[in-house]
Amino acid sequence: MSESENTENNEFEMIIRDGGNGCFTNEMKMPAATLRTIDKAPVNPTGAGNAFSAAYVVCRGTGSSVKEAASIATAVGAVVCEYEHLPPWSLE
């Protein structure tokens, strides 16, 4: 893309993580995902923000809409909060 094309295209994307309150994008507010813990409280939120960011970027990079990416990323961040250590991920 040439510099003139980049200058003419003023589109941008912004996402703000808001912890247990979900996230905001330049298009909308995404509510927090419900935790599946007994008391609905996080067990260990360490890494939830990083997991959220990674999921959001992957979703957008593979063609998901902002709303879909924010929804998936919010869910991924919530899953990380549900375990004392890393969640038991599986590709099966």
Short mmCIF file of C-alpha atoms in Angstrom, two decimals:
data_model
loop_
_atom_site.label_atom_id
_atom_site.label_comp_id
_atom_site.label_asym_id
_atom_site.label_seq_id
_atom_site.Cartn_x
_atom_site.Cartn_y
_atom_site.Cartn_z
CA MET A 1 0.00 0.00 0.00
CA SER A 2 1.39 3.38 -0.92
CA GLU A 3 1.62 6.21 1.59
CA SER A 4 -1.14 8.15 -0.19
CA GLU A 5 -3.49 5.16 0.00
CA ASN A 6 -2.73 4.76 3.70
CA THR A 7 -3.34 8.47 4.34
CA GLU A 8 -6.67 8.44 2.52
CA ASN A 9 -7.87 5.40 4.46
CA ASN A 10 -8.54 6.84 7.93
CA GLU A 11 -10.02 3.66 9.38
CA PHE A 12 -8.76 2.59 12.78
CA GLU A 13 -9.68 0.02 15.33
CA MET A 14 -9.55 0.41 19.07
CA ILE A 15 -10.35 -2.05 21.84
CA ILE A 16 -10.16 -1.32 25.54
CA ARG A 17 -10.12 -4.20 28.02
CA ASP A 18 -12.09 -3.48 31.17
CA GLY A 19 -11.35 -6.56 33.26
CA GLY A 20 -14.45 -8.08 34.80
CA ASN A 21 -16.63 -5.51 33.03
CA GLY A 22 -15.95 -6.77 29.51
CA CYS A 23 -14.47 -4.49 26.87
CA PHE A 24 -15.16 -1.49 24.68
CA THR A 25 -14.47 -1.18 20.96
CA ASN A 26 -14.84 1.85 18.74
CA GLU A 27 -18.16 0.25 17.70
CA MET A 28 -19.73 -1.00 20.95
CA LYS A 29 -19.55 -2.18 24.58
CA MET A 30 -19.15 -5.95 25.02
CA PRO A 31 -20.37 -7.19 28.43
CA ALA A 32 -18.25 -9.54 30.48
CA ALA A 33 -18.58 -13.29 30.03
CA THR A 34 -20.14 -15.26 32.88
CA LEU A 35 -17.61 -17.36 34.77
CA ARG A 36 -18.41 -21.03 35.28
CA THR A 37 -16.99 -21.11 38.79
CA ILE A 38 -19.23 -22.04 41.74
CA ASP A 39 -19.46 -18.48 43.05
CA LYS A 40 -19.02 -16.80 39.59
CA ALA A 41 -15.82 -15.16 40.89
CA PRO A 42 -12.43 -15.44 39.19
CA VAL A 43 -10.07 -18.06 40.62
CA ASN A 44 -6.91 -16.51 39.16
CA PRO A 45 -7.08 -13.64 36.63
CA THR A 46 -3.35 -13.78 35.84
CA GLY A 47 -2.91 -13.83 32.07
CA ALA A 48 -6.56 -13.15 31.24
CA GLY A 49 -5.75 -9.85 29.56
CA ASN A 50 -2.99 -11.39 27.47
CA ALA A 51 -5.27 -14.27 26.46
CA PHE A 52 -7.97 -11.75 25.54
CA SER A 53 -5.57 -9.73 23.38
CA ALA A 54 -4.20 -12.79 21.61
CA ALA A 55 -7.68 -14.15 20.88
CA TYR A 56 -8.87 -10.78 19.58
CA VAL A 57 -5.92 -10.35 17.21
CA VAL A 58 -6.20 -13.93 15.91
CA CYS A 59 -9.94 -13.55 15.31
CA ARG A 60 -9.54 -10.25 13.47
CA GLY A 61 -6.61 -11.62 11.49
CA THR A 62 -8.71 -14.53 10.28
CA GLY A 63 -11.65 -12.39 9.18
CA SER A 64 -13.95 -12.17 12.20
CA SER A 65 -15.96 -9.00 12.70
CA VAL A 66 -15.12 -6.66 15.58
CA LYS A 67 -18.20 -7.88 17.47
CA GLU A 68 -17.39 -11.56 16.96
CA ALA A 69 -13.71 -11.07 17.87
CA ALA A 70 -14.61 -9.12 21.03
CA SER A 71 -17.12 -11.79 22.04
CA ILE A 72 -14.65 -14.66 21.55
CA ALA A 73 -11.79 -12.78 23.21
CA THR A 74 -13.98 -11.98 26.22
CA ALA A 75 -14.86 -15.67 26.56
CA VAL A 76 -11.20 -16.74 26.27
CA GLY A 77 -10.18 -14.24 28.95
CA ALA A 78 -12.93 -15.57 31.21
CA VAL A 79 -11.81 -19.20 30.77
CA VAL A 80 -8.31 -18.26 31.94
CA CYS A 81 -9.85 -16.82 35.14
CA GLU A 82 -11.61 -20.08 35.96
CA TYR A 83 -8.48 -22.06 36.83
CA GLU A 84 -5.80 -21.79 39.49
CA HIS A 85 -3.17 -22.51 36.84
CA LEU A 86 -3.33 -22.71 33.04
CA PRO A 87 -6.62 -24.10 31.66
CA PRO A 88 -6.54 -27.63 30.23
CA TRP A 89 -6.58 -26.68 26.50
CA SER A 90 -7.13 -29.32 23.86
CA LEU A 91 -7.41 -29.13 20.06
CA GLU A 92 -9.47 -32.35 19.95
#
